[in-house]
PDB file of C-alpha atoms in Angstrom:
ATOM      1  CA  MET A   1     108.622   8.159  84.035  1.00 54.00           C
ATOM      2  CA  ALA A   2     109.501  10.952  81.636  1.00 56.00           C
ATOM      3  CA  ILE A   3     108.096  11.075  78.130  1.00 56.00           C
ATOM      4  CA  ASN A   4     110.966  11.418  75.743  1.00 57.00           C
ATOM      5  CA  CYS A   5     110.102  13.557  72.728  1.00 64.00           C
ATOM      6  CA  SER A   6     113.573  13.620  71.213  1.00 56.00           C
ATOM      7  CA  LYS A   7     114.807  16.587  69.214  1.00 53.00           C
ATOM      8  CA  LYS A   8     114.811  14.380  66.127  1.00 52.00           C
ATOM      9  CA  ASP A   9     111.150  13.522  66.703  1.00 53.00           C
ATOM     10  CA  ASP A  10     110.357  17.199  67.206  1.00 55.00           C
ATOM     11  CA  GLU A  11     111.830  18.063  63.834  1.00 60.00           C
ATOM     12  CA  HIS A  12     109.943  15.232  62.222  1.00 56.00           C
ATOM     13  CA  VAL A  13     106.674  16.253  63.801  1.00 57.00           C
ATOM     14  CA  GLY A  14     106.943  19.838  62.743  1.00 67.00           C
ATOM     15  CA  ASN A  15     105.836  22.988  64.453  1.00 75.00           C
ATOM     16  CA  LYS A  16     102.185  22.632  63.526  1.00 73.00           C
ATOM     17  CA  LYS A  17     101.762  19.386  65.434  1.00 73.00           C
ATOM     18  CA  LYS A  18     103.721  20.799  68.369  1.00 76.00           C
ATOM     19  CA  ASP A  19     101.426  23.825  68.515  1.00 82.00           C
ATOM     20  CA  GLU A  20      98.409  21.568  68.387  1.00 85.00           C
ATOM     21  CA  GLY A  21      99.764  19.513  71.271  1.00 88.00           C
ATOM     22  CA  ASN A  22     100.501  22.608  73.307  1.00 90.00           C
ATOM     23  CA  GLU A  23      97.028  24.010  72.630  1.00 92.00           C
ATOM     24  CA  TYR A  24      95.405  20.766  73.693  1.00 93.00           C
ATOM     25  CA  LEU A  25      97.472  20.676  76.864  1.00 93.00           C
ATOM     26  CA  PHE A  26      96.452  24.262  77.592  1.00 94.00           C
ATOM     27  CA  GLU A  27      92.780  23.387  77.038  1.00 94.00           C
ATOM     28  CA  LEU A  28      93.050  20.472  79.434  1.00 95.00           C
ATOM     29  CA  ALA A  29      94.801  22.674  82.006  1.00 96.00           C
ATOM     30  CA  THR A  30      91.999  25.254  81.690  1.00 96.00           C
ATOM     31  CA  PHE A  31      89.395  22.544  82.191  1.00 96.00           C
ATOM     32  CA  LEU A  32      91.143  21.395  85.373  1.00 96.00           C
ATOM     33  CA  ALA A  33      91.504  24.923  86.745  1.00 96.00           C
ATOM     34  CA  VAL A  34      87.870  25.924  86.207  1.00 95.00           C
ATOM     35  CA  SER A  35      86.707  22.528  87.484  1.00 95.00           C
ATOM     36  CA  ALA A  36      88.728  23.060  90.673  1.00 95.00           C
ATOM     37  CA  SER A  37      86.871  26.327  91.133  1.00 93.00           C
ATOM     38  CA  GLY A  38      83.477  24.799  90.300  1.00 92.00           C
ATOM     39  CA  CYS A  39      83.944  21.900  92.710  1.00 92.00           C
ATOM     40  CA  MET A  40      83.872  24.363  95.638  1.00 91.00           C
ATOM     41  CA  ASP A  41      80.135  24.947  95.055  1.00 89.00           C
ATOM     42  CA  GLU A  42      78.876  22.061  92.968  1.00 91.00           C
ATOM     43  CA  PRO A  43      77.519  18.802  94.445  1.00 90.00           C
ATOM     44  CA  PRO A  44      80.373  16.663  95.852  1.00 91.00           C
ATOM     45  CA  SER A  45      79.755  13.943  93.245  1.00 92.00           C
ATOM     46  CA  TYR A  46      80.658  16.446  90.515  1.00 93.00           C
ATOM     47  CA  GLY A  47      84.267  16.155  91.701  1.00 94.00           C
ATOM     48  CA  SER A  48      84.228  12.564  90.433  1.00 95.00           C
ATOM     49  CA  LEU A  49      82.466  13.617  87.240  1.00 95.00           C
ATOM     50  CA  ARG A  50      85.037  16.299  86.440  1.00 96.00           C
ATOM     51  CA  LEU A  51      87.908  13.912  87.160  1.00 96.00           C
ATOM     52  CA  ILE A  52      86.631  11.260  84.765  1.00 97.00           C
ATOM     53  CA  GLU A  53      85.859  13.942  82.160  1.00 96.00           C
ATOM     54  CA  ALA A  54      89.455  15.118  82.537  1.00 97.00           C
ATOM     55  CA  LEU A  55      90.603  11.504  82.248  1.00 97.00           C
ATOM     56  CA  SER A  56      88.674  11.219  78.978  1.00 97.00           C
ATOM     57  CA  LYS A  57      90.379  14.367  77.672  1.00 96.00           C
ATOM     58  CA  LEU A  58      93.779  13.157  78.889  1.00 96.00           C
ATOM     59  CA  ILE A  59      93.369   9.874  76.994  1.00 96.00           C
ATOM     60  CA  ASP A  60      92.945  11.945  73.816  1.00 95.00           C
ATOM     61  CA  LEU A  61      96.434  13.406  74.255  1.00 93.00           C
ATOM     62  CA  PRO A  62      98.113  11.027  71.733  1.00 92.00           C
ATOM     63  CA  LYS A  63      95.859  12.457  69.005  1.00 92.00           C
ATOM     64  CA  HIS A  64      97.619  15.777  69.506  1.00 91.00           C
ATOM     65  CA  VAL A  65     101.125  14.743  70.578  1.00 87.00           C
ATOM     66  CA  SER A  66     102.919  12.558  68.088  1.00 83.00           C
ATOM     67  CA  CYS A  67     105.452  11.047  70.486  1.00 85.00           C
ATOM     68  CA  LEU A  68     102.606   9.358  72.381  1.00 88.00           C
ATOM     69  CA  SER A  69     100.738   6.398  70.943  1.00 91.00           C
ATOM     70  CA  GLU A  70      97.140   5.411  71.377  1.00 92.00           C
ATOM     71  CA  ASP A  71      96.562   2.902  74.170  1.00 94.00           C
ATOM     72  CA  LYS A  72      93.861   0.340  73.439  1.00 96.00           C
ATOM     73  CA  PHE A  73      92.938  -0.139  77.091  1.00 97.00           C
ATOM     74  CA  LEU A  74      92.676   3.602  77.740  1.00 97.00           C
ATOM     75  CA  LYS A  75      90.688   4.098  74.544  1.00 97.00           C
ATOM     76  CA  GLY A  76      88.120   1.609  75.861  1.00 97.00           C
ATOM     77  CA  ILE A  77      88.002   3.482  79.162  1.00 97.00           C
ATOM     78  CA  LYS A  78      87.469   6.770  77.322  1.00 97.00           C
ATOM     79  CA  ASN A  79      84.618   5.380  75.218  1.00 97.00           C
ATOM     80  CA  ASP A  80      82.846   4.157  78.328  1.00 97.00           C
ATOM     81  CA  ILE A  81      83.352   7.468  80.150  1.00 97.00           C
ATOM     82  CA  ASP A  82      81.920   9.417  77.232  1.00 95.00           C
ATOM     83  CA  GLU A  83      78.958   7.083  77.063  1.00 94.00           C
ATOM     84  CA  LYS A  84      78.206   6.694  80.756  1.00 95.00           C
ATOM     85  CA  SER A  85      79.200   9.919  82.524  1.00 94.00           C
ATOM     86  CA  SER A  86      75.677  11.318  82.048  1.00 90.00           C
ATOM     87  CA  LEU A  87      74.434   8.611  84.440  1.00 92.00           C
ATOM     88  CA  ILE A  88      75.188  11.133  87.167  1.00 92.00           C
ATOM     89  CA  LEU A  89      72.021  12.977  86.079  1.00 87.00           C
ATOM     90  CA  SER A  90      69.708   9.999  86.023  1.00 86.00           C
ATOM     91  CA  ASN A  91      70.995   7.174  88.196  1.00 90.00           C
ATOM     92  CA  MET A  92      73.526   7.976  90.902  1.00 92.00           C
ATOM     93  CA  GLU A  93      73.800   4.354  91.980  1.00 94.00           C
ATOM     94  CA  GLU A  94      74.765   3.234  88.481  1.00 95.00           C
ATOM     95  CA  PHE A  95      77.180   6.158  88.195  1.00 95.00           C
ATOM     96  CA  ASN A  96      78.909   5.079  91.424  1.00 95.00           C
ATOM     97  CA  GLY A  97      78.978   1.494  90.148  1.00 95.00           C
ATOM     98  CA  PHE A  98      80.535   2.662  86.906  1.00 96.00           C
ATOM     99  CA  ILE A  99      83.321   4.519  88.751  1.00 95.00           C
ATOM    100  CA  ASP A 100      84.049   1.425  90.866  1.00 94.00           C
ATOM    101  CA  GLU A 101      84.067  -0.696  87.717  1.00 95.00           C
ATOM    102  CA  LEU A 102      86.588   1.686  86.124  1.00 95.00           C
ATOM    103  CA  VAL A 103      88.910   1.298  89.100  1.00 94.00           C
ATOM    104  CA  SER A 104      88.543  -2.465  88.974  1.00 93.00           C
ATOM    105  CA  ARG A 105      89.460  -2.507  85.277  1.00 95.00           C
ATOM    106  CA  PHE A 106      92.547  -0.422  86.021  1.00 94.00           C
ATOM    107  CA  VAL A 107      93.602  -2.898  88.711  1.00 92.00           C
ATOM    108  CA  ILE A 108      93.267  -5.857  86.337  1.00 93.00           C
ATOM    109  CA  GLU A 109      95.188  -3.966  83.658  1.00 94.00           C
ATOM    110  CA  LEU A 110      97.896  -2.949  86.145  1.00 93.00           C
ATOM    111  CA  LYS A 111      98.449  -6.581  87.067  1.00 93.00           C
ATOM    112  CA  GLU A 112      98.601  -7.665  83.431  1.00 92.00           C
ATOM    113  CA  ARG A 113     101.071  -4.918  82.555  1.00 92.00           C
ATOM    114  CA  GLN A 114     103.180  -5.842  85.539  1.00 90.00           C
ATOM    115  CA  LYS A 115     103.258  -9.465  84.346  1.00 89.00           C
ATOM    116  CA  ARG A 116     104.264  -8.371  80.857  1.00 88.00           C
ATOM    117  CA  LEU A 117     107.111  -6.250  82.235  1.00 86.00           C
ATOM    118  CA  SER A 118     108.498  -8.892  84.578  1.00 82.00           C
TER     119      SER A 118
ATOM    120  CA  MET B   1      52.191  23.802  70.600  1.00 79.00           C
ATOM    121  CA  GLU B   2      50.177  23.263  73.763  1.00 93.00           C
ATOM    122  CA  VAL B   3      51.852  24.340  77.006  1.00 93.00           C
ATOM    123  CA  TRP B   4      51.464  20.869  78.499  1.00 95.00           C
ATOM    124  CA  ASP B   5      53.087  19.292  75.417  1.00 94.00           C
ATOM    125  CA  ALA B   6      55.973  21.729  75.570  1.00 95.00           C
ATOM    126  CA  ILE B   7      56.533  21.058  79.280  1.00 96.00           C
ATOM    127  CA  ARG B   8      56.411  17.287  78.918  1.00 95.00           C
ATOM    128  CA  ARG B   9      58.354  16.924  75.690  1.00 95.00           C
ATOM    129  CA  ARG B  10      61.155  19.402  76.364  1.00 97.00           C
ATOM    130  CA  ARG B  11      64.514  17.792  77.095  1.00 96.00           C
ATOM    131  CA  SER B  12      67.929  19.121  77.959  1.00 96.00           C
ATOM    132  CA  ILE B  13      69.790  18.939  74.653  1.00 97.00           C
ATOM    133  CA  ARG B  14      73.557  18.457  74.825  1.00 95.00           C
ATOM    134  CA  LYS B  15      74.309  17.656  71.190  1.00 95.00           C
ATOM    135  CA  TYR B  16      73.625  20.232  68.495  1.00 97.00           C
ATOM    136  CA  LYS B  17      73.862  20.486  64.721  1.00 96.00           C
ATOM    137  CA  SER B  18      76.182  23.144  63.363  1.00 92.00           C
ATOM    138  CA  GLN B  19      73.276  24.977  61.688  1.00 94.00           C
ATOM    139  CA  PRO B  20      73.137  28.542  63.017  1.00 94.00           C
ATOM    140  CA  VAL B  21      70.090  29.844  64.870  1.00 96.00           C
ATOM    141  CA  GLY B  22      68.305  32.694  63.099  1.00 97.00           C
ATOM    142  CA  GLU B  23      68.131  36.175  64.570  1.00 97.00           C
ATOM    143  CA  GLU B  24      64.335  36.119  64.671  1.00 98.00           C
ATOM    144  CA  LEU B  25      64.264  32.930  66.736  1.00 98.00           C
ATOM    145  CA  VAL B  26      66.810  34.288  69.194  1.00 98.00           C
ATOM    146  CA  GLN B  27      64.675  37.366  69.622  1.00 98.00           C
ATOM    147  CA  LYS B  28      61.560  35.271  70.335  1.00 98.00           C
ATOM    148  CA  ILE B  29      63.453  33.319  72.978  1.00 98.00           C
ATOM    149  CA  LEU B  30      64.654  36.531  74.586  1.00 98.00           C
ATOM    150  CA  GLU B  31      61.114  37.935  74.543  1.00 98.00           C
ATOM    151  CA  ALA B  32      59.916  34.812  76.347  1.00 98.00           C
ATOM    152  CA  GLY B  33      62.543  35.519  79.007  1.00 98.00           C
ATOM    153  CA  ARG B  34      61.557  39.160  79.232  1.00 98.00           C
ATOM    154  CA  TRP B  35      57.916  38.233  79.807  1.00 98.00           C
ATOM    155  CA  ALA B  36      58.709  35.955  82.741  1.00 98.00           C
ATOM    156  CA  PRO B  37      57.426  36.999  86.161  1.00 97.00           C
ATOM    157  CA  SER B  38      59.760  38.750  88.575  1.00 95.00           C
ATOM    158  CA  ALA B  39      59.590  39.437  92.289  1.00 94.00           C
ATOM    159  CA  SER B  40      57.946  42.820  92.974  1.00 92.00           C
ATOM    160  CA  ASN B  41      58.092  43.330  89.202  1.00 94.00           C
ATOM    161  CA  MET B  42      61.759  44.178  89.731  1.00 93.00           C
ATOM    162  CA  GLN B  43      62.484  43.485  86.067  1.00 93.00           C
ATOM    163  CA  MET B  44      61.264  46.970  85.179  1.00 92.00           C
ATOM    164  CA  TRP B  45      64.355  48.369  86.944  1.00 93.00           C
ATOM    165  CA  GLY B  46      66.647  46.303  84.765  1.00 94.00           C
ATOM    166  CA  THR B  47      67.552  43.782  87.474  1.00 96.00           C
ATOM    167  CA  ARG B  48      67.429  40.925  84.970  1.00 97.00           C
ATOM    168  CA  GLU B  49      69.654  41.169  81.890  1.00 98.00           C
ATOM    169  CA  PHE B  50      70.635  38.825  79.074  1.00 98.00           C
ATOM    170  CA  VAL B  51      73.946  38.456  77.292  1.00 98.00           C
ATOM    171  CA  VAL B  52      73.768  36.569  73.987  1.00 98.00           C
ATOM    172  CA  VAL B  53      76.968  34.885  72.800  1.00 98.00           C
ATOM    173  CA  LYS B  54      76.973  34.244  69.044  1.00 96.00           C
ATOM    174  CA  ASP B  55      80.571  34.861  68.020  1.00 96.00           C
ATOM    175  CA  ALA B  56      82.106  31.421  67.408  1.00 95.00           C
ATOM    176  CA  LYS B  57      85.484  32.408  68.844  1.00 95.00           C
ATOM    177  CA  ILE B  58      83.985  33.802  72.044  1.00 96.00           C
ATOM    178  CA  MET B  59      81.724  30.764  72.301  1.00 96.00           C
ATOM    179  CA  GLU B  60      84.777  28.513  72.064  1.00 94.00           C
ATOM    180  CA  ILE B  61      86.444  30.303  74.970  1.00 95.00           C
ATOM    181  CA  ILE B  62      83.227  30.174  77.003  1.00 96.00           C
ATOM    182  CA  ARG B  63      83.081  26.430  76.385  1.00 95.00           C
ATOM    183  CA  LYS B  64      86.612  25.983  77.643  1.00 94.00           C
ATOM    184  CA  VAL B  65      85.838  27.638  80.983  1.00 94.00           C
ATOM    185  CA  SER B  66      82.487  25.883  81.365  1.00 95.00           C
ATOM    186  CA  PRO B  67      82.853  22.193  82.231  1.00 93.00           C
ATOM    187  CA  GLY B  68      79.088  21.700  81.932  1.00 91.00           C
ATOM    188  CA  CYS B  69      78.715  23.361  78.534  1.00 93.00           C
ATOM    189  CA  PRO B  70      77.758  21.027  75.678  1.00 92.00           C
ATOM    190  CA  LYS B  71      80.615  20.744  73.161  1.00 88.00           C
ATOM    191  CA  THR B  72      78.709  21.658  70.036  1.00 92.00           C
ATOM    192  CA  ALA B  73      76.441  24.459  71.236  1.00 92.00           C
ATOM    193  CA  PRO B  74      76.482  27.223  68.605  1.00 95.00           C
ATOM    194  CA  LEU B  75      74.901  29.882  70.800  1.00 96.00           C
ATOM    195  CA  ALA B  76      74.417  30.743  74.457  1.00 98.00           C
ATOM    196  CA  ILE B  77      72.357  33.198  76.429  1.00 98.00           C
ATOM    197  CA  PHE B  78      73.474  34.204  79.908  1.00 98.00           C
ATOM    198  CA  ALA B  79      70.658  35.232  82.231  1.00 98.00           C
ATOM    199  CA  CYS B  80      72.257  37.774  84.540  1.00 98.00           C
ATOM    200  CA  SER B  81      71.123  39.512  87.688  1.00 97.00           C
ATOM    201  CA  ASN B  82      71.995  43.152  88.189  1.00 97.00           C
ATOM    202  CA  ARG B  83      72.478  42.914  91.929  1.00 96.00           C
ATOM    203  CA  LYS B  84      73.330  46.575  92.412  1.00 96.00           C
ATOM    204  CA  ARG B  85      70.023  47.718  90.926  1.00 95.00           C
ATOM    205  CA  ALA B  86      68.130  45.049  92.871  1.00 95.00           C
ATOM    206  CA  TYR B  87      69.685  46.226  96.140  1.00 94.00           C
ATOM    207  CA  GLU B  88      69.019  49.875  95.397  1.00 94.00           C
ATOM    208  CA  LYS B  89      65.352  49.258  94.543  1.00 91.00           C
ATOM    209  CA  CYS B  90      64.352  46.369  96.791  1.00 92.00           C
ATOM    210  CA  GLY B  91      67.063  45.682  99.377  1.00 94.00           C
ATOM    211  CA  LYS B  92      69.275  42.854 100.517  1.00 93.00           C
ATOM    212  CA  PHE B  93      66.839  39.925 100.104  1.00 94.00           C
ATOM    213  CA  ALA B  94      66.181  40.974  96.525  1.00 94.00           C
ATOM    214  CA  ARG B  95      69.904  41.247  95.798  1.00 95.00           C
ATOM    215  CA  ASP B  96      70.880  37.939  97.434  1.00 94.00           C
ATOM    216  CA  TYR B  97      67.949  35.716  96.548  1.00 94.00           C
ATOM    217  CA  LEU B  98      65.149  37.110  94.412  1.00 96.00           C
ATOM    218  CA  THR B  99      67.356  38.053  91.478  1.00 96.00           C
ATOM    219  CA  THR B 100      68.432  34.415  91.143  1.00 96.00           C
ATOM    220  CA  VAL B 101      64.837  33.210  91.276  1.00 97.00           C
ATOM    221  CA  ASP B 102      63.878  35.789  88.652  1.00 97.00           C
ATOM    222  CA  CYS B 103      66.581  34.549  86.308  1.00 98.00           C
ATOM    223  CA  ALA B 104      65.443  30.949  86.806  1.00 98.00           C
ATOM    224  CA  MET B 105      61.878  31.898  85.854  1.00 98.00           C
ATOM    225  CA  ALA B 106      63.113  33.664  82.719  1.00 98.00           C
ATOM    226  CA  VAL B 107      65.244  30.665  81.785  1.00 98.00           C
ATOM    227  CA  GLU B 108      62.305  28.251  82.037  1.00 98.00           C
ATOM    228  CA  ASN B 109      60.312  30.476  79.699  1.00 98.00           C
ATOM    229  CA  MET B 110      63.228  30.554  77.268  1.00 98.00           C
ATOM    230  CA  LEU B 111      63.624  26.756  77.365  1.00 98.00           C
ATOM    231  CA  LEU B 112      59.963  26.233  76.545  1.00 98.00           C
ATOM    232  CA  MET B 113      60.020  28.837  73.783  1.00 98.00           C
ATOM    233  CA  ALA B 114      63.155  27.266  72.254  1.00 98.00           C
ATOM    234  CA  HIS B 115      61.465  23.865  72.310  1.00 97.00           C
ATOM    235  CA  SER B 116      58.290  25.212  70.714  1.00 97.00           C
ATOM    236  CA  LEU B 117      60.414  26.695  67.907  1.00 97.00           C
ATOM    237  CA  GLY B 118      61.978  23.310  67.159  1.00 97.00           C
ATOM    238  CA  LEU B 119      65.247  24.184  68.862  1.00 98.00           C
ATOM    239  CA  GLY B 120      67.078  22.363  71.622  1.00 98.00           C
ATOM    240  CA  ALA B 121      68.377  24.036  74.754  1.00 98.00           C
ATOM    241  CA  CYS B 122      70.172  23.173  77.972  1.00 97.00           C
ATOM    242  CA  THR B 123      70.542  25.089  81.221  1.00 98.00           C
ATOM    243  CA  VAL B 124      74.124  25.174  82.452  1.00 97.00           C
ATOM    244  CA  LYS B 125      75.372  26.324  85.830  1.00 96.00           C
ATOM    245  CA  SER B 126      78.741  24.557  85.633  1.00 94.00           C
ATOM    246  CA  PHE B 127      80.710  27.509  84.343  1.00 95.00           C
ATOM    247  CA  SER B 128      83.317  29.661  85.989  1.00 93.00           C
ATOM    248  CA  SER B 129      81.522  32.868  86.882  1.00 94.00           C
ATOM    249  CA  VAL B 130      84.839  34.656  87.336  1.00 94.00           C
ATOM    250  CA  ALA B 131      86.016  33.603  83.888  1.00 95.00           C
ATOM    251  CA  VAL B 132      82.707  34.322  82.128  1.00 96.00           C
ATOM    252  CA  LYS B 133      82.560  37.815  83.638  1.00 97.00           C
ATOM    253  CA  GLN B 134      86.086  38.490  82.438  1.00 96.00           C
ATOM    254  CA  ILE B 135      85.455  37.155  78.919  1.00 96.00           C
ATOM    255  CA  LEU B 136      82.136  38.940  78.404  1.00 97.00           C
ATOM    256  CA  GLU B 137      83.248  42.082  80.260  1.00 97.00           C
ATOM    257  CA  ILE B 138      80.344  41.829  82.682  1.00 97.00           C
ATOM    258  CA  PRO B 139      80.618  44.470  85.421  1.00 97.00           C
ATOM    259  CA  GLU B 140      81.313  43.542  89.041  1.00 95.00           C
ATOM    260  CA  ASN B 141      77.746  44.098  90.262  1.00 96.00           C
ATOM    261  CA  VAL B 142      76.196  41.909  87.591  1.00 97.00           C
ATOM    262  CA  GLU B 143      76.184  38.150  88.073  1.00 97.00           C
ATOM    263  CA  PRO B 144      75.770  35.588  85.275  1.00 98.00           C
ATOM    264  CA  GLU B 145      73.331  33.233  87.007  1.00 98.00           C
ATOM    265  CA  LEU B 146      72.558  30.684  84.331  1.00 98.00           C
ATOM    266  CA  MET B 147      73.723  29.890  80.826  1.00 98.00           C
ATOM    267  CA  VAL B 148      71.250  28.518  78.268  1.00 98.00           C
ATOM    268  CA  THR B 149      72.846  26.800  75.284  1.00 98.00           C
ATOM    269  CA  ILE B 150      70.670  26.802  72.179  1.00 98.00           C
ATOM    270  CA  GLY B 151      70.826  25.149  68.775  1.00 98.00           C
ATOM    271  CA  TYR B 152      69.176  22.636  66.490  1.00 98.00           C
ATOM    272  CA  PRO B 153      69.089  19.295  68.337  1.00 98.00           C
ATOM    273  CA  ASP B 154      71.278  16.435  67.177  1.00 97.00           C
ATOM    274  CA  GLU B 155      69.929  13.933  69.697  1.00 95.00           C
ATOM    275  CA  LYS B 156      66.596  12.749  71.064  1.00 95.00           C
ATOM    276  CA  PRO B 157      67.137  11.967  74.732  1.00 93.00           C
ATOM    277  CA  ALA B 158      64.688   9.674  76.493  1.00 92.00           C
ATOM    278  CA  PRO B 159      62.704  11.267  79.302  1.00 92.00           C
ATOM    279  CA  PRO B 160      64.671  11.202  82.564  1.00 88.00           C
ATOM    280  CA  PRO B 161      63.168   9.459  85.587  1.00 87.00           C
ATOM    281  CA  LYS B 162      60.840  11.738  87.548  1.00 91.00           C
ATOM    282  CA  ILE B 163      59.786  11.230  91.147  1.00 92.00           C
ATOM    283  CA  ALA B 164      56.138  10.221  91.557  1.00 93.00           C
ATOM    284  CA  LEU B 165      53.788  13.128  92.241  1.00 94.00           C
ATOM    285  CA  GLU B 166      52.310  11.460  95.332  1.00 93.00           C
ATOM    286  CA  LYS B 167      55.757  11.404  96.947  1.00 93.00           C
ATOM    287  CA  ILE B 168      56.147  15.171  96.807  1.00 95.00           C
ATOM    288  CA  THR B 169      52.638  16.545  97.338  1.00 96.00           C
ATOM    289  CA  TYR B 170      50.626  17.037 100.508  1.00 95.00           C
ATOM    290  CA  LEU B 171      47.193  18.328 101.332  1.00 95.00           C
ATOM    291  CA  ASP B 172      46.689  21.120 103.888  1.00 94.00           C
ATOM    292  CA  ARG B 173      49.459  19.889 106.156  1.00 94.00           C
ATOM    293  CA  TYR B 174      52.988  18.709 105.311  1.00 95.00           C
ATOM    294  CA  GLY B 175      53.019  14.926 105.448  1.00 92.00           C
ATOM    295  CA  ASP B 176      49.271  14.437 104.835  1.00 92.00           C
ATOM    296  CA  LYS B 177      48.897  12.671 101.518  1.00 90.00           C
ATOM    297  CA  LEU B 178      47.091  14.459  98.746  1.00 91.00           C
ATOM    298  CA  PHE B 179      46.609  11.240  96.833  1.00 85.00           C
ATOM    299  CA  LYS B 180      45.085   8.507  98.939  1.00 75.00           C
ATOM    300  CA  LYS B 181      45.458   4.883  97.851  1.00 65.00           C
ATOM    301  CA  GLY B 182      42.309   3.009  96.821  1.00 54.00           C
TER     302      GLY B 182
END
């Protein structure tokens, strides 16, 4: 599905907001690139950590791109990631449980969204 | 501050206030690193070097290429090993292993000194070495081993779980318990 930032919207948003969005996208891209490099040497579980950290950053995208709107479900996911990702340092079992719980929440949400669309 | 207090109460700090860290404090932390032990006293050949990052713009770029770097850290010190000098003075083992150990010992000293000065610090290895070398113009034969972020703490983390001493200590022979029950 393509995100449609129409020309009209672009004009409305102004160049400043566009630059901000582009900068944020670039920052996220940098994070992914250096994480890909780091994952070659870091503990395997850090792959999961970097992915959920990237997910948290991705969910922030609407703050920087005006043609996207904040998603309540994703916002909740982001809050929990920011709060619980440090579990990887103290309790691996709980960290794994948290990742599984995230997936489960996505599944429930997927089903609900599907219902709403049909 | 007693050494034992500093060791037990130090925590890895990942949230910092924006208040800058004074020059004098940075120098004390660096001195603590300089006074750390080193294999064969290699440090006197300049095998262990420190790069301090204070410039906010450079720090921002460092943060972006360091997934493990706390977001609000105002300052960082990179403990680097000069592998060329280590190899020339002490050989392959020194270049490939001892330089890293030496940096780790310096970093522990710096963490304790930072804590004793009322500052927070965190050791970070999750950074792109390639990127950091490029940004800080570190030569090919010098390796940034560890980054230490430093600033005034904006959190008070609880102590992390630590494995019981009796599970990791032995007496005279590996596997023979040092601490006997009863």
